[in-house]
Each structure stands twice: as C-alpha cells, then as structure tokens.
Amino acid sequence: MSSKEKPTLGGTRIKTRKRNIAAPLDPAAFADAVVQIYLDNAGDLELVAKNLESSDLNFSRYGDTFFEVVFIGGRTQPGTVKLDEGERHPYSVIECEPKREAILPSVMYVQKILRRRPFLIKNLENVMRKMLQSLELFEENERIKLSIFTALAFSQKLSGLPPETVLQPLLKDNLVAKGLVLSFITDFFKEYLIDNSIDDLISILKRGKMEDDLLEFFPSTKRTPEAVSEHFTKAGLLPLVEYNDKKIFEVRLKEMKSTLTTQLAEEVAISEVIETVKQHVKDAKLPDIEVVQILWDVLMDAIQWSGKNQQQNANSALRQVKKWAELLNTFCTTGKLELELMYKVQVQCYEDAKLMKLFPEIVRSLYDQDVLAEDTILHWFRKGTNLKGRQNFVKSLEPFVKWLDEAEEEE
C-alpha cells in the first residue's frame, strides 16, 4: 500500500441526515376526538376539561379547530363558519340558551383551558374574529349568544384577550350597512355593563380603538348624534349616551378653538372672528359659559409671552384685551358670564406664575374696555366663590375697588 493511501474499513456505510418529514394535518380526527370527549361526559365542562388535560391531543397544531368545536360544536369548513362533515356535539356556545347564566360556564371553561395552555389565546382570537366577520351567517339568537360570550370574556378578563383584534373586524361595511354590527354591539354593551362600569367599557373601546366615534357602528343613513342618543337611550344605555354627548361636545369645542387660533394667527378681521364664533355656537349648540372660557384661552395663548420681563408680559396682556375687547363684549352679555370670565382670569393668573401679579391690571383693563361691569367686579371682590389665589388677588385688587367706591360716591 502506498504511504499516501489512507486505510479504509470494508463494508462501512456513510450515514446521511434524514429529512424532517412533517406529519400530515388531520384536523378532522382532532375535532372528532374533542367532540367525543364532550359526548362521553354529557357536556359536563369540568369533566371535559379534565379529560382534555389528560389527553395527548395536539392543541398546538389544532388550536383553531379546538375553539371551533367549543363555539359551534364541530369543525367548520375552511374559511367559513359552516359545519364540515364529521362528529358534532350539542353543548357548544351556539347551542346554549341566549342567557348569561347559560353561557358563563363556557367562558369559565375556556379560561381554565387557556390557563393551562396560554398559547391558545391566539387561536381564540382567530376563531372569534372569523365568527364576528361572518355575523350574517348566524341566526339572530346565535348572534346574541356570541355578543354575550364576548362581553363575558372581557368582563372575566379572559387571559388578556385583546379588544382590538376581536372588535375591529366588526367594522366591515356590509355588516354595518345591514345593522348587524349595531345590534351586536348594543347587546355587548348591555351585557358588559351588568358587572362593569361605564369607565371599564370605555377602557375596552379605547384599547380596541373604537371609542372616538360610536357613529361607526351605525348604518350610513343613521349616522347622526341624534340617532346615537335615541338608539342607546331606548336600549337603556344612558351612561353611554352621556359619555358620547360629552365626547361630541369636547370635539366641537376643540374644533372651535382650533379655528379661532388659526384666525388670530392670520390676523383675520374681528368681525369675521365674531361670525365664526356665532356659527360654531349655532351649529354645535355650545353653552355661553364654555364659549367665554375658550375665547379667553385663545386670546391668551396667542400672546408671545416673555420668560422674565414682567412689564413686557403686562403690556402684551393689556394690548390683547384692548385689541379683542369687541369679541369679548359680544359674548359676555350677562353679569353671570362676566363673572365666569373673571373666574377664568383668576384661575389662569393663579396657575401661571408669570401672570400672578397681573390680575388687577387685567381686571382694570377689562373694566376700561366695558367687558366687565362695576357690579361684577364688586360681586367677585365681596362674594367670589373660587378660592384659587383669592386671598392674594382680593388684596391686590383693593386699590381698584376703593377707587370704584370713591367714584360711585362722587357721582
């Protein structure tokens, strides 16, 4: 043998790595096995859960199929909620009575399954999303059961079920147009509020990115604030109506404030600004007090304040009051509104350090421009009810009030 040749062992075989061969999917067999457990235990969910726990079923592969069996009683056809061939059981959510006491055990049963197999939460999301996107394929009482289950699932904080992945699919145009979404969400709201507060419900809607506009649940022909109030009032959901009215009100105030801020920045004529405010008040039915408060905020926000120069700040504030006195006069039409304006000035001067010493000067300027009447100032001085900085402001206003009293005596 040549010294360069390497010895070999006769008859040895070189091993090759085996390919990973995936086992074929068999959701039908999995579904039949789960159904059989339901049938063997006559739908007793405690026993069903125990038997599922001790089984060697592949939940990680057939999670969606498992929840189809839970909700509908058997496996569904791919891409639909229609039952496929195979075994089914009569103890599903869809087969329950449309009552919370009948459906709550199923919610608790699912909760127990998820605690043992938390990875199944994604499969639950998938199946719930598929069913809610297919509401038109369910009967009315079946949709009620789904809404009750969904409400109870969130009420029981079902292993962190995310609202956005469950509720967002509801907003399909065809479902909304048929009124199915409005019906579903109304039943959902009513059920959820039995055990939870309106704040809890709003929290869920916020997480689901659905709290900004309840109009999205309504068919396009009924998307008005009046329709929302009427519908949810009839449904006995007054807290939701009040919340929505407040939300709309805040949006309209914000819109008016934004418009006025732009007009002031562009130095629009005061007559045009006044007409803008009047139109917003008419369209949104804004309360006079809110309007006066927003006007003051907008005027003060438009000032380029100095960080240190107190006299410059005083001059800027007084110039602004003088320049826009006609605007304030147009909407401060009663003693009550004048008093509210004074309270607004008081609070702002109290909360903003750079304005703390400007209170008497601003009040004097508002008086000189006929925005505040003498009676209003004297009433605030003697009987004002807002305590923020009141003691200091009363003391700083004493010279001006004394001047008013002396002027009145001279007359």
CSV table of C-alpha atoms in Angstrom, one decimal:
chain,number,residue,atom,x,y,z
A,1,MET,CA,0.0,0.0,0.0
A,2,SER,CA,1.4,3.4,-0.9
A,3,SER,CA,2.3,5.6,2.0
A,4,LYS,CA,0.0,8.2,0.6
A,5,GLU,CA,-3.1,5.9,0.7
A,6,LYS,CA,-5.4,6.1,3.7
A,7,PRO,CA,-6.7,2.8,5.2
A,8,THR,CA,-10.4,2.2,5.0
A,9,LEU,CA,-12.8,-0.3,6.7
A,10,GLY,CA,-14.6,-2.5,4.3
A,11,GLY,CA,-18.4,-2.6,4.4
A,12,THR,CA,-18.9,0.7,6.3
A,13,ARG,CA,-21.8,2.9,5.2
A,14,ILE,CA,-21.8,6.6,5.2
A,15,LYS,CA,-24.8,7.9,7.2
A,16,THR,CA,-26.9,10.6,5.6
A,17,ARG,CA,-29.1,13.1,7.6
A,18,LYS,CA,-32.7,12.2,7.4
A,19,ARG,CA,-35.1,14.9,6.1
A,20,ASN,CA,-37.7,16.2,8.6
A,21,ILE,CA,-40.9,14.8,7.2
A,22,ALA,CA,-44.0,16.7,8.5
A,23,ALA,CA,-46.9,14.7,9.7
A,24,PRO,CA,-50.0,15.3,7.6
A,25,LEU,CA,-52.5,17.7,9.0
A,26,ASP,CA,-55.6,15.9,10.3
A,27,PRO,CA,-57.9,18.5,11.9
A,28,ALA,CA,-60.9,16.2,11.3
A,29,ALA,CA,-59.6,13.5,13.5
A,30,PHE,CA,-58.7,16.1,16.2
A,31,ALA,CA,-62.2,17.6,16.0
A,32,ASP,CA,-63.8,14.2,16.3
A,33,ALA,CA,-61.7,13.3,19.3
A,34,VAL,CA,-62.7,16.5,21.1
A,35,VAL,CA,-66.3,16.1,20.2
A,36,GLN,CA,-66.2,12.5,21.6
A,37,ILE,CA,-64.9,13.8,24.9
A,38,TYR,CA,-67.8,16.2,25.1
A,39,LEU,CA,-70.3,13.4,24.3
A,40,ASP,CA,-68.7,10.9,26.7
A,41,ASN,CA,-69.0,13.4,29.5
A,42,ALA,CA,-72.5,14.6,28.5
A,43,GLY,CA,-71.3,18.2,28.2
A,44,ASP,CA,-70.1,18.4,31.8
A,45,LEU,CA,-67.4,21.1,31.2
A,46,GLU,CA,-65.5,20.3,34.4
A,47,LEU,CA,-65.1,16.7,33.2
A,48,VAL,CA,-64.5,17.7,29.7
A,49,ALA,CA,-61.6,20.0,30.8
A,50,LYS,CA,-60.1,17.2,32.9
A,51,ASN,CA,-60.2,14.7,30.0
A,52,LEU,CA,-58.7,17.2,27.6
A,53,GLU,CA,-55.9,17.8,30.1
A,54,SER,CA,-55.1,14.1,30.3
A,55,SER,CA,-55.3,13.5,26.6
A,56,ASP,CA,-52.4,13.6,24.1
A,57,LEU,CA,-54.3,15.8,21.6
A,58,ASN,CA,-52.1,18.2,19.7
A,59,PHE,CA,-53.5,21.5,20.7
A,60,SER,CA,-50.5,23.5,19.4
A,61,ARG,CA,-51.4,22.3,15.9
A,62,TYR,CA,-55.1,22.3,16.0
A,63,GLY,CA,-55.9,25.3,18.3
A,64,ASP,CA,-58.3,26.9,15.8
A,65,THR,CA,-60.1,23.6,15.4
A,66,PHE,CA,-60.5,23.2,19.1
A,67,PHE,CA,-62.3,26.6,19.5
A,68,GLU,CA,-64.5,25.9,16.5
A,69,VAL,CA,-65.7,22.8,18.5
A,70,VAL,CA,-66.2,25.0,21.6
A,71,PHE,CA,-68.3,27.6,19.8
A,72,ILE,CA,-70.1,25.7,17.1
A,73,GLY,CA,-69.9,22.0,18.2
A,74,GLY,CA,-67.8,20.7,15.4
A,75,ARG,CA,-65.2,21.5,12.8
A,76,THR,CA,-66.0,24.2,10.2
A,77,GLN,CA,-65.3,24.2,6.5
A,78,PRO,CA,-62.1,26.0,5.7
A,79,GLY,CA,-62.5,29.8,5.5
A,80,THR,CA,-66.2,29.7,6.7
A,81,VAL,CA,-68.2,29.2,9.9
A,82,LYS,CA,-70.3,26.4,8.2
A,83,LEU,CA,-70.0,23.0,9.8
A,84,ASP,CA,-67.9,20.5,7.9
A,85,GLU,CA,-68.6,16.8,7.8
A,86,GLY,CA,-67.8,14.9,11.0
A,87,GLU,CA,-69.0,14.5,14.5
A,88,ARG,CA,-70.5,17.4,16.4
A,89,HIS,CA,-71.9,17.8,20.0
A,90,PRO,CA,-74.9,19.8,21.3
A,91,TYR,CA,-73.1,21.5,24.2
A,92,SER,CA,-71.5,24.4,22.2
A,93,VAL,CA,-71.9,28.1,22.9
A,94,ILE,CA,-74.2,28.4,19.8
A,95,GLU,CA,-76.4,25.7,21.3
A,96,CYS,CA,-76.8,27.4,24.7
A,97,GLU,CA,-79.7,29.5,25.7
A,98,PRO,CA,-79.1,33.2,24.9
A,99,LYS,CA,-78.7,34.0,28.6
A,100,ARG,CA,-75.6,34.8,30.7
A,101,GLU,CA,-76.1,32.0,33.2
A,102,ALA,CA,-76.1,29.5,30.4
A,103,ILE,CA,-73.0,31.0,28.6
A,104,LEU,CA,-70.9,31.9,31.6
A,105,PRO,CA,-69.8,28.3,32.3
A,106,SER,CA,-68.4,28.1,28.7
A,107,VAL,CA,-66.4,31.3,29.4
A,108,MET,CA,-65.0,29.9,32.6
A,109,TYR,CA,-64.2,26.6,30.9
A,110,VAL,CA,-62.3,28.5,28.2
A,111,GLN,CA,-60.5,30.4,30.9
A,112,LYS,CA,-59.4,27.2,32.5
A,113,ILE,CA,-58.1,25.8,29.2
A,114,LEU,CA,-56.2,29.0,28.5
A,115,ARG,CA,-54.5,29.0,31.9
A,116,ARG,CA,-53.1,25.5,31.2
A,117,ARG,CA,-52.3,26.3,27.6
A,118,PRO,CA,-51.8,30.1,27.3
A,119,PHE,CA,-50.5,29.8,23.7
A,120,LEU,CA,-54.1,29.1,22.7
A,121,ILE,CA,-55.1,32.7,23.1
A,122,LYS,CA,-54.1,33.4,19.5
A,123,ASN,CA,-56.3,30.6,18.3
A,124,LEU,CA,-59.2,32.0,20.3
A,125,GLU,CA,-58.6,35.4,18.7
A,126,ASN,CA,-58.6,33.8,15.2
A,127,VAL,CA,-61.8,32.0,15.7
A,128,MET,CA,-63.7,34.9,17.4
A,129,ARG,CA,-62.5,37.2,14.6
A,130,LYS,CA,-63.7,34.8,12.0
A,131,MET,CA,-67.1,34.5,13.6
A,132,LEU,CA,-67.6,38.2,14.1
A,133,GLN,CA,-66.7,38.8,10.5
A,134,SER,CA,-69.4,36.3,9.5
A,135,LEU,CA,-72.3,37.6,11.6
A,136,GLU,CA,-74.7,37.5,8.7
A,137,LEU,CA,-74.3,33.7,8.6
A,138,PHE,CA,-75.7,33.3,12.1
A,139,GLU,CA,-79.3,33.5,13.2
A,140,GLU,CA,-80.4,36.4,15.4
A,141,ASN,CA,-80.4,34.4,18.7
A,142,GLU,CA,-77.0,33.0,17.8
A,143,ARG,CA,-75.6,36.5,17.3
A,144,ILE,CA,-77.0,37.3,20.8
A,145,LYS,CA,-75.1,34.4,22.2
A,146,LEU,CA,-71.9,35.5,20.6
A,147,SER,CA,-72.3,39.0,22.0
A,148,ILE,CA,-72.9,37.7,25.5
A,149,PHE,CA,-69.9,35.4,25.3
A,150,THR,CA,-67.7,38.3,24.0
A,151,ALA,CA,-68.9,40.6,26.8
A,152,LEU,CA,-68.4,38.0,29.5
A,153,ALA,CA,-65.0,37.1,28.0
A,154,PHE,CA,-63.9,40.8,28.5
A,155,SER,CA,-65.6,41.0,31.9
A,156,GLN,CA,-63.8,38.0,33.1
A,157,LYS,CA,-60.5,39.3,31.6
A,158,LEU,CA,-60.1,36.2,29.6
A,159,SER,CA,-56.3,35.7,29.6
A,160,GLY,CA,-55.7,39.2,28.2
A,161,LEU,CA,-58.0,38.8,25.2
A,162,PRO,CA,-57.1,42.0,23.2
A,163,PRO,CA,-60.2,44.1,22.2
A,164,GLU,CA,-58.6,45.5,19.0
A,165,THR,CA,-58.1,42.1,17.4
A,166,VAL,CA,-61.6,40.9,18.3
A,167,LEU,CA,-63.8,44.0,17.9
A,168,GLN,CA,-62.1,45.8,14.9
A,169,PRO,CA,-63.3,43.1,12.4
A,170,LEU,CA,-66.9,44.1,13.2
A,171,LEU,CA,-66.5,47.2,11.2
A,172,LYS,CA,-67.0,45.6,7.8
A,173,ASP,CA,-69.1,47.8,5.6
A,174,ASN,CA,-71.6,45.1,4.7
A,175,LEU,CA,-72.2,44.1,8.3
A,176,VAL,CA,-72.6,47.8,9.4
A,177,ALA,CA,-74.9,48.5,6.5
A,178,LYS,CA,-77.2,45.6,7.5
A,179,GLY,CA,-77.4,46.9,11.1
A,180,LEU,CA,-75.9,43.6,12.3
A,181,VAL,CA,-72.9,45.4,14.0
A,182,LEU,CA,-75.2,47.9,15.8
A,183,SER,CA,-77.4,45.0,17.1
A,184,PHE,CA,-74.3,43.0,18.2
A,185,ILE,CA,-72.5,45.9,19.9
A,186,THR,CA,-75.7,47.0,21.7
A,187,ASP,CA,-76.2,43.5,23.2
A,188,PHE,CA,-72.5,43.5,24.0
A,189,PHE,CA,-72.7,46.9,25.8
A,190,LYS,CA,-75.8,45.9,27.8
A,191,GLU,CA,-74.2,42.6,28.9
A,192,TYR,CA,-70.9,44.1,29.8
A,193,LEU,CA,-72.3,46.9,31.9
A,194,ILE,CA,-74.2,44.5,34.2
A,195,ASP,CA,-70.9,43.8,36.1
A,196,ASN,CA,-68.8,46.7,35.0
A,197,SER,CA,-68.7,50.5,35.0
A,198,ILE,CA,-69.0,52.8,32.0
A,199,ASP,CA,-65.3,53.7,32.6
A,200,ASP,CA,-64.4,50.0,32.2
A,201,LEU,CA,-66.4,49.8,29.0
A,202,ILE,CA,-64.7,53.0,27.6
A,203,SER,CA,-61.3,51.5,28.5
A,204,ILE,CA,-62.1,48.4,26.4
A,205,LEU,CA,-63.3,50.6,23.5
A,206,LYS,CA,-60.1,52.7,23.7
A,207,ARG,CA,-57.9,49.7,23.6
A,208,GLY,CA,-60.0,48.5,20.7
A,209,LYS,CA,-59.5,51.9,19.0
A,210,MET,CA,-63.3,52.3,18.8
A,211,GLU,CA,-64.2,54.9,21.4
A,212,ASP,CA,-63.8,58.1,19.3
A,213,ASP,CA,-66.9,57.8,17.3
A,214,LEU,CA,-69.9,55.5,18.1
A,215,LEU,CA,-71.3,56.5,14.7
A,216,GLU,CA,-69.1,53.9,13.1
A,217,PHE,CA,-71.4,51.2,14.4
A,218,PHE,CA,-74.4,52.8,12.6
A,219,PRO,CA,-75.5,52.4,9.0
A,220,SER,CA,-74.6,55.4,6.9
A,221,THR,CA,-78.2,56.6,6.7
A,222,LYS,CA,-78.4,56.9,10.6
A,223,ARG,CA,-75.0,58.4,11.4
A,224,THR,CA,-76.1,61.4,13.4
A,225,PRO,CA,-75.6,62.3,17.0
A,226,GLU,CA,-79.4,62.3,17.5
A,227,ALA,CA,-79.6,58.8,16.1
A,228,VAL,CA,-76.9,57.6,18.5
A,229,SER,CA,-78.6,59.2,21.5
A,230,GLU,CA,-82.0,57.8,20.5
A,231,HIS,CA,-80.8,54.3,19.9
A,232,PHE,CA,-78.8,53.9,23.1
A,233,THR,CA,-81.4,55.6,25.2
A,234,LYS,CA,-84.0,53.1,24.0
A,235,ALA,CA,-81.6,50.3,24.9
A,236,GLY,CA,-81.3,51.6,28.4
A,237,LEU,CA,-77.7,52.7,28.0
A,238,LEU,CA,-77.9,56.2,29.4
A,239,PRO,CA,-74.3,56.3,30.7
A,240,LEU,CA,-73.1,55.6,27.2
A,241,VAL,CA,-75.3,58.3,25.8
A,242,GLU,CA,-73.9,60.8,28.3
A,243,TYR,CA,-70.4,59.8,27.5
A,244,ASN,CA,-70.9,60.1,23.8
A,245,ASP,CA,-72.6,63.5,24.2
A,246,LYS,CA,-69.6,64.7,26.3
A,247,LYS,CA,-67.2,63.4,23.7
A,248,ILE,CA,-69.0,65.2,20.8
A,249,PHE,CA,-69.1,68.3,22.9
A,250,GLU,CA,-65.4,68.2,23.6
A,251,VAL,CA,-64.6,67.6,19.9
A,252,ARG,CA,-66.7,70.6,18.9
A,253,LEU,CA,-65.1,72.8,21.5
A,254,LYS,CA,-61.7,71.7,20.2
A,255,GLU,CA,-62.7,72.4,16.6
A,256,MET,CA,-63.8,76.0,17.5
A,257,LYS,CA,-60.7,76.6,19.5
A,258,SER,CA,-58.5,75.4,16.6
A,259,THR,CA,-60.4,77.6,14.1
A,260,LEU,CA,-60.1,80.7,16.3
A,261,THR,CA,-56.4,80.1,16.9
A,262,THR,CA,-55.8,80.0,13.2
A,263,GLN,CA,-57.8,83.1,12.6
A,264,LEU,CA,-55.9,85.0,15.3
A,265,ALA,CA,-52.6,83.9,13.9
A,266,GLU,CA,-53.6,85.1,10.4
A,267,GLU,CA,-54.9,88.4,11.9
A,268,VAL,CA,-58.4,87.9,10.5
A,269,ALA,CA,-60.7,90.9,11.0
A,270,ILE,CA,-62.5,90.9,14.3
A,271,SER,CA,-65.9,90.9,12.6
A,272,GLU,CA,-65.1,87.7,10.8
A,273,VAL,CA,-63.9,86.1,14.0
A,274,ILE,CA,-67.2,87.1,15.7
A,275,GLU,CA,-69.2,85.5,12.9
A,276,THR,CA,-67.1,82.3,13.2
A,277,VAL,CA,-67.9,82.0,16.9
A,278,LYS,CA,-71.6,82.6,16.3
A,279,GLN,CA,-71.7,79.9,13.6
A,280,HIS,CA,-70.0,77.4,15.9
A,281,VAL,CA,-72.3,78.3,18.7
A,282,LYS,CA,-75.3,77.8,16.4
A,283,ASP,CA,-74.2,74.6,14.8
A,284,ALA,CA,-72.9,72.8,18.0
A,285,LYS,CA,-75.2,74.5,20.5
A,286,LEU,CA,-72.3,75.4,22.7
A,287,PRO,CA,-73.1,76.8,26.2
A,288,ASP,CA,-72.3,80.5,26.6
A,289,ILE,CA,-70.0,79.8,29.6
A,290,GLU,CA,-67.8,77.4,27.6
A,291,VAL,CA,-67.6,79.9,24.7
A,292,VAL,CA,-66.4,82.7,27.0
A,293,GLN,CA,-63.8,80.5,28.6
A,294,ILE,CA,-62.5,79.3,25.2
A,295,LEU,CA,-62.3,82.9,23.9
A,296,TRP,CA,-60.1,83.9,26.8
A,297,ASP,CA,-57.9,80.8,26.4
A,298,VAL,CA,-57.4,81.5,22.7
A,299,LEU,CA,-56.6,85.2,23.3
A,300,MET,CA,-54.0,84.5,26.0
A,301,ASP,CA,-52.5,81.6,24.0
A,302,ALA,CA,-51.9,83.9,21.1
A,303,ILE,CA,-49.6,86.1,23.1
A,304,GLN,CA,-45.8,85.8,22.8
A,305,TRP,CA,-45.0,85.8,26.5
A,306,SER,CA,-41.7,86.8,27.9
A,307,GLY,CA,-39.9,84.4,30.2
A,308,LYS,CA,-38.6,87.1,32.6
A,309,ASN,CA,-39.8,90.6,31.6
A,310,GLN,CA,-42.9,91.1,33.8
A,311,GLN,CA,-43.6,94.6,32.4
A,312,GLN,CA,-43.5,93.2,28.9
A,313,ASN,CA,-46.0,90.5,29.8
A,314,ALA,CA,-48.3,93.0,31.4
A,315,ASN,CA,-48.2,95.2,28.3
A,316,SER,CA,-48.8,92.2,26.0
A,317,ALA,CA,-51.8,91.1,28.0
A,318,LEU,CA,-53.3,94.6,28.2
A,319,ARG,CA,-52.8,95.1,24.4
A,320,GLN,CA,-54.6,91.9,23.7
A,321,VAL,CA,-57.5,92.7,25.9
A,322,LYS,CA,-57.9,96.1,24.2
A,323,LYS,CA,-57.5,94.7,20.7
A,324,TRP,CA,-60.1,92.0,21.2
A,325,ALA,CA,-62.5,93.7,23.6
A,326,GLU,CA,-65.2,93.8,21.0
A,327,LEU,CA,-65.0,90.0,20.7
A,328,LEU,CA,-65.3,89.5,24.4
A,329,ASN,CA,-68.1,92.1,24.7
A,330,THR,CA,-70.1,90.3,22.0
A,331,PHE,CA,-70.3,87.1,24.1
A,332,CYS,CA,-70.1,88.4,27.7
A,333,THR,CA,-73.7,89.5,27.6
A,334,THR,CA,-74.8,89.0,31.2
A,335,GLY,CA,-73.4,89.6,34.7
A,336,LYS,CA,-73.1,85.8,35.1
A,337,LEU,CA,-70.9,85.5,32.0
A,338,GLU,CA,-68.8,88.4,33.1
A,339,LEU,CA,-68.3,86.7,36.5
A,340,GLU,CA,-67.3,83.5,34.8
A,341,LEU,CA,-64.7,85.4,32.8
A,342,MET,CA,-63.4,86.9,36.0
A,343,TYR,CA,-63.1,83.5,37.5
A,344,LYS,CA,-61.3,82.3,34.3
A,345,VAL,CA,-58.8,85.2,34.6
A,346,GLN,CA,-58.3,84.4,38.4
A,347,VAL,CA,-57.6,80.7,37.8
A,348,GLN,CA,-55.1,81.5,34.9
A,349,CYS,CA,-53.3,84.1,37.0
A,350,TYR,CA,-53.1,81.7,39.9
A,351,GLU,CA,-51.8,78.7,37.8
A,352,ASP,CA,-49.3,80.6,35.7
A,353,ALA,CA,-46.5,82.2,37.7
A,354,LYS,CA,-45.7,84.8,35.1
A,355,LEU,CA,-49.3,86.2,35.3
A,356,MET,CA,-49.6,86.1,39.1
A,357,LYS,CA,-49.1,89.8,39.6
A,358,LEU,CA,-51.1,90.8,36.5
A,359,PHE,CA,-54.5,90.1,37.9
A,360,PRO,CA,-55.5,93.6,39.0
A,361,GLU,CA,-54.2,95.1,35.8
A,362,ILE,CA,-56.1,92.7,33.6
A,363,VAL,CA,-59.3,93.3,35.6
A,364,ARG,CA,-58.8,97.1,35.3
A,365,SER,CA,-58.3,96.8,31.5
A,366,LEU,CA,-61.4,94.6,31.1
A,367,TYR,CA,-63.3,97.3,33.0
A,368,ASP,CA,-61.9,100.1,30.9
A,369,GLN,CA,-63.0,98.3,27.7
A,370,ASP,CA,-66.5,97.8,29.1
A,371,VAL,CA,-66.1,94.0,29.2
A,372,LEU,CA,-66.6,93.8,33.0
A,373,ALA,CA,-69.2,95.9,34.7
A,374,GLU,CA,-68.5,97.6,38.1
A,375,ASP,CA,-71.2,95.4,39.8
A,376,THR,CA,-69.5,92.2,38.5
A,377,ILE,CA,-66.1,93.3,39.9
A,378,LEU,CA,-67.6,94.2,43.3
A,379,HIS,CA,-69.5,91.0,43.5
A,380,TRP,CA,-66.4,89.0,42.8
A,381,PHE,CA,-64.5,91.1,45.4
A,382,ARG,CA,-67.1,90.6,48.2
A,383,LYS,CA,-68.7,87.2,47.4
A,384,GLY,CA,-66.5,85.4,45.0
A,385,THR,CA,-66.6,81.6,45.5
A,386,ASN,CA,-63.4,80.4,43.7
A,387,LEU,CA,-60.7,80.1,46.3
A,388,LYS,CA,-57.7,79.7,44.0
A,389,GLY,CA,-55.3,82.6,45.0
A,390,ARG,CA,-58.4,84.5,46.2
A,391,GLN,CA,-56.8,86.0,49.3
A,392,ASN,CA,-53.9,87.5,47.4
A,393,PHE,CA,-56.0,88.6,44.5
A,394,VAL,CA,-58.5,90.3,46.7
A,395,LYS,CA,-55.7,92.2,48.4
A,396,SER,CA,-54.1,93.2,45.1
A,397,LEU,CA,-57.5,94.4,43.8
A,398,GLU,CA,-58.3,96.6,46.9
A,399,PRO,CA,-56.9,99.9,45.5
A,400,PHE,CA,-59.0,99.5,42.4
A,401,VAL,CA,-62.1,98.6,44.3
A,402,LYS,CA,-61.5,101.6,46.6
A,403,TRP,CA,-61.3,103.8,43.5
A,404,LEU,CA,-64.6,102.4,42.2
A,405,ASP,CA,-66.3,103.0,45.6
A,406,GLU,CA,-65.0,106.6,45.7
A,407,ALA,CA,-66.0,107.2,42.1
A,408,GLU,CA,-69.5,106.0,42.9
A,409,GLU,CA,-69.8,108.2,46.0
A,410,GLU,CA,-68.7,111.3,43.9
A,411,GLU,CA,-71.5,110.5,41.4
